[in-house]
Amino acid sequence: MENKTEEEVSIIKVSSLTCIDLDNSDLHQSAVLLKQACLDSGFFYVINHGISEELKDEAFEHSKKFFALPLEEKMKVLRNEKYRGYAPFHDSLLDPENQVRGDYKEGFTIGFEGSKDGPHWDKPFHSPNIWPNPDVLPGWRETMEKYYQEALRVCKSIAKIMALALDLDVDYFNTPEMLGNPIADMVLFHYEGKSDPSKGIYACGAHSDFGMMSLLATDGVMGLQICKDKDVKPQKWEYTPSIKGAYIVNLGDLLERWSNGYFKSTLHRVLGNGQDRYSIPFFLKPSHDCIIECLPTCQSENNLPKYPAIKCSTYISQRYKAVHAHLKQT
Ligand code: OGA
Ligand code: NI
């Protein structure tokens, strides 16, 4: 790490987040911790999640190999109309008010395939994935598919604790209608360059995630910052370090809406420090047809929900369209 003067170090505020042990058999105890974390910052760590370090390292190694390919090879798997595949640098613009250019990152999205014979095949967010040529990257697809299943398993176990934290039945979210055929995406990211907020240059612009929750692994290079209170001006940003063996979890807007604003999704962004940085977030959203309407335990005093009911896929389409709107002009 480069040497920093004392003054520089003192302005880097690092947030401390709650850590949830997924191996704790006392789910109620975990739920108390998780609820507090969701009310405080909307971010927490999970440990003892069962994803082996080997599998995670393998996914990162394969991710680096993909991004190191010539652009021409990467463009062969350019994202399709369902957002699967390769998204070049500057493809998404998450914070148009503050960014002069799209994010300084390239990505690769792997989504939920569903069964070919099942009723969910070919819904707007379910489709076959696209894969790099196996002759170029042998074993790549297998590793990513394995990691995807593992990340989904971990999200489902967090969903149990989340249900308890919301005073719902432990398996409330773990039904076929809710999370049986989730719109869940695993995205590989590669960040480059040094960010300069004063010039509107961000590795990843400030945003909150769309979905229910996100499970984030990074290569350990600092960059992720969270803003615990988006309404306090000027905004205060804190670095959120990655901890070996732990995943960072954050809540998305869909859960905020579902919980009638009780749990908040939290603003975050990534600043590049000049070093390459790799991350693999896994974004969990419910099944296509799941109706997102105020959870039974989150009614407000006047019994009026803050948001009308909406089908999960409709909500997600609207959000995707907003982020990718600028693509049509470029
Ligand atoms: C995101 C995100 C953080 C990271 O993609 O939504 O916040 O470290 N990523 O890549
Ligand atoms: Ni995010």
GROMACS .gro file of N, CA and C in nm, residues 44-103:
model
  180
   44PHE      N    1  -2.434  -0.507   0.630
   44PHE     CA    2  -2.374  -0.592   0.735
   44PHE      C    3  -2.283  -0.696   0.669
   45TYR      N    4  -2.204  -0.764   0.752
   45TYR     CA    5  -2.121  -0.874   0.701
   45TYR      C    6  -2.188  -1.006   0.736
   46VAL      N    7  -2.166  -1.108   0.654
   46VAL     CA    8  -2.201  -1.244   0.697
   46VAL      C    9  -2.076  -1.331   0.696
   47ILE      N   10  -2.064  -1.414   0.800
   47ILE     CA   11  -1.952  -1.510   0.807
   47ILE      C   12  -2.008  -1.652   0.824
   48ASN      N   13  -1.922  -1.748   0.812
   48ASN     CA   14  -1.964  -1.890   0.820
   48ASN      C   15  -2.081  -1.919   0.727
   49HIS      N   16  -2.065  -1.873   0.605
   49HIS     CA   17  -2.170  -1.884   0.503
   49HIS      C   18  -2.159  -2.013   0.425
   50GLY      N   19  -2.047  -2.083   0.438
   50GLY     CA   20  -2.032  -2.212   0.369
   50GLY      C   21  -1.976  -2.204   0.228
   51ILE      N   22  -1.950  -2.084   0.176
   51ILE     CA   23  -1.885  -2.075   0.044
   51ILE      C   24  -1.734  -2.087   0.067
   52SER      N   25  -1.674  -2.187   0.006
   52SER     CA   26  -1.531  -2.209   0.035
   52SER      C   27  -1.447  -2.097  -0.028
   53GLU      N   28  -1.339  -2.066   0.041
   53GLU     CA   29  -1.245  -1.965  -0.012
   53GLU      C   30  -1.192  -2.010  -0.148
   54GLU      N   31  -1.177  -2.143  -0.163
   54GLU     CA   32  -1.123  -2.194  -0.290
   54GLU      C   33  -1.218  -2.160  -0.405
   55LEU      N   34  -1.346  -2.183  -0.383
   55LEU     CA   35  -1.442  -2.155  -0.490
   55LEU      C   36  -1.444  -2.005  -0.521
   56LYS      N   37  -1.442  -1.925  -0.416
   56LYS     CA   38  -1.445  -1.780  -0.437
   56LYS      C   39  -1.319  -1.736  -0.512
   57ASP      N   40  -1.203  -1.786  -0.469
   57ASP     CA   41  -1.078  -1.748  -0.536
   57ASP      C   42  -1.079  -1.790  -0.683
   58GLU      N   43  -1.135  -1.910  -0.706
   58GLU     CA   44  -1.142  -1.961  -0.844
   58GLU      C   45  -1.230  -1.869  -0.930
   59ALA      N   46  -1.341  -1.824  -0.871
   59ALA     CA   47  -1.430  -1.734  -0.947
   59ALA      C   48  -1.356  -1.604  -0.980
   60PHE      N   49  -1.280  -1.552  -0.885
   60PHE     CA   50  -1.204  -1.428  -0.911
   60PHE      C   51  -1.096  -1.451  -1.015
   61GLU      N   52  -1.027  -1.566  -1.006
   61GLU     CA   53  -0.922  -1.594  -1.105
   61GLU      C   54  -0.980  -1.600  -1.246
   62HIS      N   55  -1.094  -1.670  -1.257
   62HIS     CA   56  -1.157  -1.682  -1.388
   62HIS      C   57  -1.208  -1.545  -1.437
   63SER      N   58  -1.259  -1.467  -1.344
   63SER     CA   59  -1.308  -1.334  -1.381
   63SER      C   60  -1.192  -1.250  -1.438
   64LYS      N   61  -1.077  -1.254  -1.369
   64LYS     CA   62  -0.960  -1.177  -1.418
   64LYS      C   63  -0.918  -1.224  -1.556
   65LYS      N   64  -0.924  -1.356  -1.577
   65LYS     CA   65  -0.885  -1.409  -1.709
   65LYS      C   66  -0.978  -1.358  -1.818
   66PHE      N   67  -1.106  -1.351  -1.786
   66PHE     CA   68  -1.200  -1.302  -1.887
   66PHE      C   69  -1.170  -1.157  -1.923
   67PHE      N   70  -1.154  -1.073  -1.821
   67PHE     CA   71  -1.134  -0.931  -1.850
   67PHE      C   72  -0.999  -0.904  -1.917
   68ALA      N   73  -0.905  -0.998  -1.900
   68ALA     CA   74  -0.774  -0.980  -1.964
   68ALA      C   75  -0.776  -1.017  -2.113
   69LEU      N   76  -0.889  -1.074  -2.160
   69LEU     CA   77  -0.897  -1.111  -2.303
   69LEU      C   78  -0.899  -0.985  -2.389
   70PRO      N   79  -0.858  -0.998  -2.516
   70PRO     CA   80  -0.869  -0.882  -2.606
   70PRO      C   81  -1.015  -0.838  -2.618
   71LEU      N   82  -1.035  -0.708  -2.634
   71LEU     CA   83  -1.172  -0.653  -2.642
   71LEU      C   84  -1.255  -0.726  -2.747
   72GLU      N   85  -1.189  -0.760  -2.857
   72GLU     CA   86  -1.258  -0.828  -2.967
   72GLU      C   87  -1.322  -0.959  -2.919
   73GLU      N   88  -1.252  -1.032  -2.834
   73GLU     CA   89  -1.304  -1.159  -2.782
   73GLU      C   90  -1.419  -1.132  -2.685
   74LYS      N   91  -1.403  -1.027  -2.602
   74LYS     CA   92  -1.509  -0.995  -2.505
   74LYS      C   93  -1.636  -0.948  -2.577
   75MET      N   94  -1.615  -0.879  -2.689
   75MET     CA   95  -1.731  -0.827  -2.763
   75MET      C   96  -1.813  -0.939  -2.827
   76LYS      N   97  -1.754  -1.058  -2.838
   76LYS     CA   98  -1.830  -1.171  -2.894
   76LYS      C   99  -1.943  -1.212  -2.800
   77VAL      N  100  -1.929  -1.175  -2.672
   77VAL     CA  101  -2.036  -1.209  -2.576
   77VAL      C  102  -2.097  -1.080  -2.520
   78LEU      N  103  -2.108  -0.980  -2.606
   78LEU     CA  104  -2.166  -0.852  -2.565
   78LEU      C  105  -2.306  -0.875  -2.509
   79ARG      N  106  -2.341  -0.798  -2.407
   79ARG     CA  107  -2.472  -0.816  -2.340
   79ARG      C  108  -2.586  -0.820  -2.442
   80ASN      N  109  -2.679  -0.909  -2.416
   80ASN     CA  110  -2.795  -0.919  -2.505
   80ASN      C  111  -2.909  -0.833  -2.450
   81GLU      N  112  -3.028  -0.847  -2.510
   81GLU     CA  113  -3.139  -0.760  -2.468
   81GLU      C  114  -3.185  -0.794  -2.326
   82LYS      N  115  -3.140  -0.907  -2.274
   82LYS     CA  116  -3.175  -0.942  -2.136
   82LYS      C  117  -3.061  -0.911  -2.038
   83TYR      N  118  -2.969  -0.830  -2.086
   83TYR     CA  119  -2.857  -0.780  -2.004
   83TYR      C  120  -2.758  -0.889  -1.963
   84ARG      N  121  -2.767  -1.007  -2.024
   84ARG     CA  122  -2.667  -1.111  -1.994
   84ARG      C  123  -2.543  -1.085  -2.077
   85GLY      N  124  -2.428  -1.117  -2.022
   85GLY     CA  125  -2.305  -1.108  -2.099
   85GLY      C  126  -2.220  -0.987  -2.064
   86TYR      N  127  -2.138  -0.947  -2.158
   86TYR     CA  128  -2.033  -0.848  -2.133
   86TYR      C  129  -2.083  -0.704  -2.148
   87ALA      N  130  -2.058  -0.624  -2.048
   87ALA     CA  131  -2.091  -0.481  -2.054
   87ALA      C  132  -1.959  -0.403  -2.050
   88PRO      N  133  -1.926  -0.333  -2.160
   88PRO     CA  134  -1.797  -0.262  -2.165
   88PRO      C  135  -1.789  -0.146  -2.065
   89PHE      N  136  -1.670  -0.091  -2.053
   89PHE     CA  137  -1.649   0.026  -1.967
   89PHE      C  138  -1.750   0.136  -2.000
   90HIS      N  139  -1.794   0.206  -1.898
   90HIS     CA  140  -1.884   0.323  -1.910
   90HIS      C  141  -2.025   0.287  -1.958
   91ASP      N  142  -2.058   0.160  -1.951
   91ASP     CA  143  -2.187   0.114  -2.001
   91ASP      C  144  -2.304   0.157  -1.911
   92SER      N  145  -2.276   0.169  -1.782
   92SER     CA  146  -2.388   0.210  -1.695
   92SER      C  147  -2.355   0.343  -1.628
   93LEU      N  148  -2.459   0.419  -1.610
   93LEU     CA  149  -2.444   0.551  -1.550
   93LEU      C  150  -2.542   0.554  -1.434
   94LEU      N  151  -2.489   0.537  -1.314
   94LEU     CA  152  -2.578   0.518  -1.199
   94LEU      C  153  -2.616   0.649  -1.131
   95ASP      N  154  -2.535   0.752  -1.151
   95ASP     CA  155  -2.560   0.877  -1.080
   95ASP      C  156  -2.543   0.995  -1.177
   96PRO      N  157  -2.637   1.009  -1.272
   96PRO     CA  158  -2.620   1.108  -1.379
   96PRO      C  159  -2.603   1.251  -1.328
   97GLU      N  160  -2.653   1.279  -1.209
   97GLU     CA  161  -2.639   1.415  -1.157
   97GLU      C  162  -2.494   1.451  -1.125
   98ASN      N  163  -2.416   1.352  -1.083
   98ASN     CA  164  -2.279   1.380  -1.042
   98ASN      C  165  -2.172   1.322  -1.133
   99GLN      N  166  -2.210   1.233  -1.224
   99GLN     CA  167  -2.108   1.170  -1.308
   99GLN      C  168  -2.103   1.236  -1.445
  100VAL      N  169  -1.981   1.266  -1.491
  100VAL     CA  170  -1.970   1.322  -1.625
  100VAL      C  171  -1.961   1.211  -1.731
  101ARG      N  172  -1.930   1.090  -1.684
  101ARG     CA  173  -1.916   0.976  -1.774
  101ARG      C  174  -1.964   0.851  -1.702
  102GLY      N  175  -1.999   0.747  -1.777
  102GLY     CA  176  -2.044   0.622  -1.714
  102GLY      C  177  -1.936   0.564  -1.623
  103ASP      N  178  -1.977   0.464  -1.545
  103ASP     CA  179  -1.886   0.400  -1.448
  103ASP      C  180  -1.756   0.352  -1.514
   0.00000   0.00000   0.00000
